[in-house]
């Protein structure tokens, strides 16, 4: 059997991670423990402040390629599948590092860093206090400029799976890129799917999301809040019934409770592994990684769901949104492979 090939499209955001303390957060005017979007000037100020905090002889900020779908691809790649990422970075220090680190981790970075007078590479400046709280300040930069012209049909040759990031749906060009990518994937014989990403994103683009779910998407992943927002109901079962009428494979995560997976009339529950979270960042991203690995390798629906839950449990057990343990070993220990 040939190795399954998964392509992802999403925001290419460099995580710039540094330790700090509460006094420094206050001095920088950062609200502790939340993610906030910031403008370019603010991001440059915080980057400079980080550099000042890590002078000669001190550890520099840690650079980790991030973004929701990029994290999912890293997880899928660590499970042994071929992966490629379609995203945009500038030809600046962060952008070149993002592309190099992505390739070094085994995921093909399809679009080269963009030269010229363009927006800088997207970055999330993450300050971590001794209690483990992560205060994230995200500047979206060039990654949101991804459009259909950056989706090349030849990249999809041999691709069995496409995974899209709902966050990129915020701009018309992103929507066009998604539609083109889904078409390319289908023409290559693959299946296309999306993570709804955020209930507020769903609220902003409800009708377009509904058309996408009912149209070119073969599978859709969302949590309770995203599904109920999409179909404007407080009753999850009502929302899922509408989702199943629209889409062949529907997955609902339920934060600490069994995930629900429905495909072609089959409905199963995937049990969640109860662990005390150290850092919930990346739980949804790695659930998607385990799930897509299972689906792509032909596992039964219930097994694919269990793989998703195991991968999510691993990532919330440590700081950072990517796996640090051999997830395939965990699957073997559970008798899944």
Tab-separated table of C-alpha atoms in Angstrom:
chain	number	residue	atom	x	y	z
A	1	UNK	CA	0.000	0.000	0.000
A	2	UNK	CA	1.344	3.437	-0.881
A	3	UNK	CA	1.788	5.888	1.975
A	4	UNK	CA	-1.270	8.169	2.258
A	5	UNK	CA	-0.642	11.792	1.281
A	6	UNK	CA	-2.341	14.609	3.218
A	7	UNK	CA	-2.300	18.272	2.146
A	8	UNK	CA	-3.242	21.079	4.516
A	9	UNK	CA	-4.037	24.747	3.945
A	10	UNK	CA	-3.905	27.235	6.801
A	11	UNK	CA	-2.290	30.206	8.462
A	12	UNK	CA	1.497	29.887	8.688
A	13	UNK	CA	2.111	31.471	12.096
A	14	UNK	CA	5.493	31.357	13.809
A	15	UNK	CA	5.166	30.864	17.566
A	16	UNK	CA	7.774	32.989	19.348
A	17	UNK	CA	7.821	31.570	22.882
A	18	UNK	CA	9.566	33.102	25.903
A	19	UNK	CA	9.427	32.694	29.683
A	20	UNK	CA	8.397	35.781	31.626
A	21	UNK	CA	6.784	36.821	34.920
A	22	UNK	CA	3.622	38.638	35.949
A	23	UNK	CA	5.399	41.953	36.508
A	24	UNK	CA	6.785	41.900	32.968
A	25	UNK	CA	3.346	41.124	31.516
A	26	UNK	CA	1.939	44.104	33.357
A	27	UNK	CA	4.785	46.335	32.193
A	28	UNK	CA	4.112	45.305	28.581
A	29	UNK	CA	0.354	45.841	28.936
A	30	UNK	CA	-0.483	42.197	28.201
A	31	UNK	CA	-3.592	40.585	29.638
A	32	UNK	CA	-2.576	37.277	31.145
A	33	UNK	CA	-3.779	33.946	29.788
A	34	UNK	CA	-5.652	35.063	26.692
A	35	UNK	CA	-5.036	35.219	22.946
A	36	UNK	CA	-5.450	38.621	21.393
A	37	UNK	CA	-4.970	39.817	17.841
A	38	UNK	CA	-2.524	42.703	17.526
A	39	UNK	CA	-1.397	45.081	14.789
A	40	UNK	CA	1.984	45.066	13.075
A	41	UNK	CA	3.475	47.899	15.144
A	42	UNK	CA	2.478	46.217	18.402
A	43	UNK	CA	3.994	42.923	17.251
A	44	UNK	CA	7.284	44.630	16.401
A	45	UNK	CA	7.327	46.319	19.821
A	46	UNK	CA	6.767	42.996	21.613
A	47	UNK	CA	9.391	41.234	19.478
A	48	UNK	CA	11.909	43.935	20.417
A	49	UNK	CA	10.902	43.642	24.084
A	50	UNK	CA	11.485	39.876	23.933
A	51	UNK	CA	14.936	40.432	22.454
A	52	UNK	CA	15.733	42.903	25.246
A	53	UNK	CA	14.623	40.356	27.864
A	54	UNK	CA	17.009	37.751	26.450
A	55	UNK	CA	20.331	39.505	26.251
A	56	UNK	CA	23.845	38.036	26.031
A	57	UNK	CA	24.216	34.809	27.974
A	58	UNK	CA	20.451	34.243	28.248
A	59	UNK	CA	18.305	31.816	26.300
A	60	UNK	CA	16.677	33.292	23.211
A	61	UNK	CA	12.988	32.992	22.415
A	62	UNK	CA	12.012	29.561	21.063
A	63	UNK	CA	10.735	29.584	17.458
A	64	UNK	CA	8.143	26.904	16.670
A	65	UNK	CA	6.199	26.828	13.380
A	66	UNK	CA	2.526	27.017	14.304
A	67	UNK	CA	-0.968	27.563	13.030
A	68	UNK	CA	-3.792	25.080	13.509
A	69	UNK	CA	-3.505	23.030	10.306
A	70	UNK	CA	0.307	23.192	10.384
A	71	UNK	CA	0.163	21.604	13.857
A	72	UNK	CA	-2.189	18.911	12.550
A	73	UNK	CA	0.154	18.139	9.641
A	74	UNK	CA	3.093	17.875	12.043
A	75	UNK	CA	1.131	15.292	14.008
A	76	UNK	CA	0.119	13.356	10.882
A	77	UNK	CA	3.700	13.401	9.619
A	78	UNK	CA	4.968	12.093	12.957
A	79	UNK	CA	2.579	9.158	12.435
A	80	UNK	CA	4.354	8.292	9.195
A	81	UNK	CA	2.142	9.782	6.481
A	82	UNK	CA	3.285	12.101	3.666
A	83	UNK	CA	2.278	15.716	4.258
A	84	UNK	CA	2.424	19.051	2.446
A	85	UNK	CA	1.443	22.509	3.685
A	86	UNK	CA	0.109	25.340	1.541
A	87	UNK	CA	0.607	28.633	3.371
A	88	UNK	CA	2.313	31.988	2.965
A	89	UNK	CA	5.346	33.479	4.702
A	90	UNK	CA	7.464	36.490	3.799
A	91	UNK	CA	11.135	36.245	2.834
A	92	UNK	CA	12.178	37.554	6.240
A	93	UNK	CA	13.991	35.858	9.100
A	94	UNK	CA	10.838	34.359	10.630
A	95	UNK	CA	9.505	33.250	7.256
A	96	UNK	CA	12.677	31.510	6.155
A	97	UNK	CA	12.938	29.811	9.542
A	98	UNK	CA	9.288	28.719	9.326
A	99	UNK	CA	9.807	27.129	5.911
A	100	UNK	CA	13.087	25.467	6.923
A	101	UNK	CA	11.724	24.032	10.181
A	102	UNK	CA	8.569	22.767	8.467
A	103	UNK	CA	10.624	20.950	5.838
A	104	UNK	CA	13.040	19.609	8.469
A	105	UNK	CA	10.094	18.106	10.360
A	106	UNK	CA	9.067	16.203	7.233
A	107	UNK	CA	6.255	18.340	5.821
A	108	UNK	CA	6.748	19.826	2.360
A	109	UNK	CA	6.389	23.630	2.490
A	110	UNK	CA	4.854	24.209	-0.927
A	111	UNK	CA	5.037	27.984	-1.471
A	112	UNK	CA	8.480	29.612	-1.143
A	113	UNK	CA	8.851	32.692	1.099
A	114	UNK	CA	7.586	35.798	-0.697
A	115	UNK	CA	10.173	38.444	-1.615
A	116	UNK	CA	9.551	42.161	-2.031
A	117	UNK	CA	7.387	44.750	-0.329
A	118	UNK	CA	4.890	42.466	1.390
A	119	UNK	CA	3.399	42.037	4.841
A	120	UNK	CA	5.741	40.342	7.338
A	121	UNK	CA	5.474	36.707	8.338
A	122	UNK	CA	2.631	36.042	10.761
A	123	UNK	CA	3.688	35.487	14.347
A	124	UNK	CA	2.209	34.677	17.745
A	125	UNK	CA	4.295	36.144	20.540
A	126	UNK	CA	3.712	33.793	23.469
A	127	UNK	CA	4.840	34.733	26.958
A	128	UNK	CA	4.766	31.908	29.508
A	129	UNK	CA	4.642	32.662	33.240
A	130	UNK	CA	5.966	30.217	35.888
A	131	UNK	CA	2.406	28.946	36.530
A	132	UNK	CA	2.232	27.691	32.925
A	133	UNK	CA	-0.209	30.341	31.682
A	134	UNK	CA	0.397	31.279	28.032
A	135	UNK	CA	-0.393	34.864	27.006
A	136	UNK	CA	-0.591	34.974	23.210
A	137	UNK	CA	-0.323	38.076	21.046
A	138	UNK	CA	-0.965	37.211	17.409
A	139	UNK	CA	-0.255	39.299	14.329
A	140	UNK	CA	-1.728	37.637	11.246
A	141	UNK	CA	0.487	39.286	8.622
A	142	UNK	CA	0.979	37.723	5.203
A	143	UNK	CA	-0.606	34.343	5.996
A	144	UNK	CA	-4.106	35.766	5.563
A	145	UNK	CA	-3.275	36.846	2.001
A	146	UNK	CA	-3.417	33.272	0.701
A	147	UNK	CA	-5.548	33.075	-2.445
A	148	UNK	CA	-6.428	30.676	-5.264
A	149	UNK	CA	-3.313	31.707	-7.208
A	150	UNK	CA	-1.238	30.037	-4.472
A	151	UNK	CA	-2.968	26.668	-4.933
A	152	UNK	CA	-1.217	24.681	-7.687
A	153	UNK	CA	-3.091	21.649	-9.096
A	154	UNK	CA	0.125	19.656	-9.584
A	155	UNK	CA	0.719	19.641	-5.814
A	156	UNK	CA	-2.344	17.405	-5.446
A	157	UNK	CA	-1.068	14.554	-7.595
A	158	UNK	CA	-1.456	11.452	-5.466
A	159	UNK	CA	-3.179	13.346	-2.631
A	160	UNK	CA	-5.834	11.333	-0.847
A	161	UNK	CA	-6.783	13.901	1.775
A	162	UNK	CA	-7.130	17.669	2.072
A	163	UNK	CA	-7.587	19.458	5.399
A	164	UNK	CA	-8.615	23.114	5.609
A	165	UNK	CA	-8.538	25.639	8.439
A	166	UNK	CA	-11.738	27.575	9.125
A	167	UNK	CA	-9.781	30.628	10.281
A	168	UNK	CA	-8.676	31.324	6.703
A	169	UNK	CA	-12.318	31.646	5.694
A	170	UNK	CA	-12.313	35.221	7.014
A	171	UNK	CA	-11.212	36.683	3.664
A	172	UNK	CA	-12.772	36.266	0.197
A	173	UNK	CA	-9.431	35.112	-1.258
A	174	UNK	CA	-9.247	32.396	1.376
A	175	UNK	CA	-12.680	31.118	0.410
A	176	UNK	CA	-11.653	31.015	-3.254
A	177	UNK	CA	-8.465	29.148	-2.327
A	178	UNK	CA	-10.494	26.550	-0.418
A	179	UNK	CA	-12.851	25.947	-3.330
A	180	UNK	CA	-9.975	25.582	-5.790
A	181	UNK	CA	-8.111	23.228	-3.460
A	182	UNK	CA	-11.182	21.044	-2.935
A	183	UNK	CA	-11.653	20.838	-6.708
A	184	UNK	CA	-7.984	19.894	-7.209
A	185	UNK	CA	-8.205	17.275	-4.465
A	186	UNK	CA	-11.360	15.707	-5.905
A	187	UNK	CA	-9.853	15.641	-9.388
A	188	UNK	CA	-6.873	13.762	-7.898
A	189	UNK	CA	-9.290	11.242	-6.372
A	190	UNK	CA	-9.032	12.526	-2.789
A	191	UNK	CA	-11.384	13.660	-0.045
A	192	UNK	CA	-11.610	17.228	1.274
A	193	UNK	CA	-12.438	18.319	4.799
A	194	UNK	CA	-12.386	21.304	7.120
A	195	UNK	CA	-12.142	22.169	10.796
A	196	UNK	CA	-14.737	24.789	11.667
A	197	UNK	CA	-12.045	26.300	13.953
A	198	UNK	CA	-14.019	28.833	15.981
A	199	UNK	CA	-17.709	29.598	16.730
A	200	UNK	CA	-17.114	33.316	16.143
A	201	UNK	CA	-15.643	32.535	12.722
A	202	UNK	CA	-18.745	30.443	12.005
A	203	UNK	CA	-20.974	33.317	13.153
A	204	UNK	CA	-19.266	35.715	10.743
A	205	UNK	CA	-19.573	33.436	7.701
A	206	UNK	CA	-22.474	31.137	8.507
A	207	UNK	CA	-24.076	30.964	5.080
A	208	UNK	CA	-20.753	30.470	3.287
A	209	UNK	CA	-19.758	27.749	5.758
A	210	UNK	CA	-23.085	25.997	5.243
A	211	UNK	CA	-22.571	26.042	1.478
A	212	UNK	CA	-19.068	24.640	1.949
A	213	UNK	CA	-20.243	21.850	4.285
A	214	UNK	CA	-23.131	20.942	1.984
A	215	UNK	CA	-20.975	21.259	-1.140
A	216	UNK	CA	-17.362	20.207	-1.665
A	217	UNK	CA	-16.565	19.020	1.879
A	218	UNK	CA	-16.451	15.253	2.401
A	219	UNK	CA	-15.755	15.460	6.141
A	220	UNK	CA	-16.110	18.244	8.713
A	221	UNK	CA	-14.736	18.473	12.261
A	222	UNK	CA	-16.265	20.815	14.827
A	223	UNK	CA	-16.982	21.080	18.520
A	224	UNK	CA	-20.384	21.479	20.163
A	225	UNK	CA	-20.288	25.286	20.021
A	226	UNK	CA	-19.284	25.359	16.361
A	227	UNK	CA	-21.962	22.903	15.201
A	228	UNK	CA	-24.753	24.613	17.156
A	229	UNK	CA	-23.589	28.002	15.877
A	230	UNK	CA	-23.512	26.755	12.285
A	231	UNK	CA	-27.129	25.602	12.407
A	232	UNK	CA	-28.360	28.249	14.898
A	233	UNK	CA	-29.749	25.880	17.491
A	234	UNK	CA	-28.962	25.123	21.124
A	235	UNK	CA	-29.768	21.439	20.578
A	236	UNK	CA	-26.672	19.516	19.456
A	237	UNK	CA	-28.715	16.604	18.094
A	238	UNK	CA	-30.719	18.968	15.882
A	239	UNK	CA	-27.464	20.487	14.601
A	240	UNK	CA	-25.909	17.087	13.912
A	241	UNK	CA	-29.010	15.890	12.081
A	242	UNK	CA	-28.735	18.882	9.761
A	243	UNK	CA	-24.982	18.339	9.377
A	244	UNK	CA	-25.452	14.702	8.381
A	245	UNK	CA	-28.008	15.763	5.779
A	246	UNK	CA	-25.365	18.082	4.319
A	247	UNK	CA	-22.117	16.113	4.618
A	248	UNK	CA	-20.979	12.489	4.382
A	249	UNK	CA	-18.761	12.418	7.479
A	250	UNK	CA	-19.487	14.556	10.553
A	251	UNK	CA	-17.271	14.653	13.648
A	252	UNK	CA	-18.139	16.449	16.888
A	253	UNK	CA	-15.692	16.831	19.780
A	254	UNK	CA	-17.132	17.521	23.211
A	255	UNK	CA	-14.318	18.794	25.460
A	256	UNK	CA	-13.703	15.992	27.941
A	257	UNK	CA	-16.618	13.819	26.799
A	258	UNK	CA	-16.759	11.093	24.151
A	259	UNK	CA	-16.444	12.377	20.582
A	260	UNK	CA	-19.320	11.678	18.190
A	261	UNK	CA	-18.527	10.393	14.680
A	262	UNK	CA	-21.175	9.849	11.998
A	263	UNK	CA	-20.536	8.489	8.497
A	264	UNK	CA	-23.000	7.079	5.961
A	265	UNK	CA	-25.577	6.152	8.584
A	266	UNK	CA	-23.046	4.746	11.076
A	267	UNK	CA	-22.766	6.582	14.400
A	268	UNK	CA	-20.076	5.762	16.957
A	269	UNK	CA	-18.610	7.250	20.119
A	270	UNK	CA	-14.874	7.589	20.685
A	271	UNK	CA	-13.960	7.550	24.383
A	272	UNK	CA	-11.865	10.425	25.680
A	273	UNK	CA	-8.797	9.576	27.774
A	274	UNK	CA	-9.219	11.590	30.978
A	275	UNK	CA	-5.992	13.415	31.823
A	276	UNK	CA	-5.259	16.545	33.814
A	277	UNK	CA	-4.349	19.127	31.153
A	278	UNK	CA	-0.987	20.835	31.424
A	279	UNK	CA	-1.640	22.936	28.316
A	280	UNK	CA	-4.817	22.567	26.243
A	281	UNK	CA	-3.214	24.287	23.236
A	282	UNK	CA	-3.307	21.989	20.245
A	283	UNK	CA	-5.856	19.484	21.571
A	284	UNK	CA	-8.173	20.020	18.614
A	285	UNK	CA	-5.273	20.082	16.159
A	286	UNK	CA	-3.940	16.722	17.328
A	287	UNK	CA	-7.397	15.156	17.557
A	288	UNK	CA	-7.664	15.984	13.855
A	289	UNK	CA	-4.217	14.464	13.246
A	290	UNK	CA	-5.123	11.156	14.869
A	291	UNK	CA	-8.528	11.071	13.213
A	292	UNK	CA	-7.201	11.802	9.704
A	293	UNK	CA	-4.416	9.243	10.182
A	294	UNK	CA	-7.065	6.655	10.995
A	295	UNK	CA	-9.351	7.581	8.116
A	296	UNK	CA	-6.486	7.801	5.627
A	297	UNK	CA	-5.152	4.363	6.569
A	298	UNK	CA	-8.586	2.767	6.267
A	299	UNK	CA	-9.294	2.240	9.968
A	300	UNK	CA	-12.940	1.757	11.002
A	301	UNK	CA	-14.680	4.952	12.061
A	302	UNK	CA	-14.599	4.099	15.775
A	303	UNK	CA	-10.873	3.297	15.655
A	304	UNK	CA	-10.106	6.558	13.816
A	305	UNK	CA	-12.010	8.435	16.516
A	306	UNK	CA	-10.089	6.673	19.268
A	307	UNK	CA	-6.843	7.588	17.529
A	308	UNK	CA	-7.934	11.221	17.573
A	309	UNK	CA	-8.702	11.106	21.286
A	310	UNK	CA	-5.363	9.431	22.114
A	311	UNK	CA	-3.418	12.041	20.139
A	312	UNK	CA	-5.329	14.860	21.863
A	313	UNK	CA	-4.673	13.346	25.297
A	314	UNK	CA	-0.934	13.220	24.609
A	315	UNK	CA	-0.629	16.835	23.556
A	316	UNK	CA	-2.509	18.319	26.529
A	317	UNK	CA	-0.125	16.464	28.848
A	318	UNK	CA	2.746	18.848	28.060
A	319	UNK	CA	3.393	22.422	26.980
A	320	UNK	CA	3.155	22.983	23.225
A	321	UNK	CA	0.728	22.054	20.434
A	322	UNK	CA	2.678	19.195	18.820
A	323	UNK	CA	3.273	15.599	19.960
A	324	UNK	CA	6.388	14.797	21.964
A	325	UNK	CA	5.807	11.058	22.298
A	326	UNK	CA	5.542	8.300	19.672
A	327	UNK	CA	1.780	8.318	19.086
A	328	UNK	CA	1.966	5.174	16.965
A	329	UNK	CA	3.357	3.389	20.033
A	330	UNK	CA	0.309	4.585	21.965
A	331	UNK	CA	-1.949	3.229	19.203
A	332	UNK	CA	-0.150	-0.131	19.384
A	333	UNK	CA	-0.508	-0.225	23.166
A	334	UNK	CA	-4.262	0.194	22.722
A	335	UNK	CA	-4.387	-2.516	20.055
A	336	UNK	CA	-5.467	-0.056	17.346
A	337	UNK	CA	-2.708	-0.939	14.858
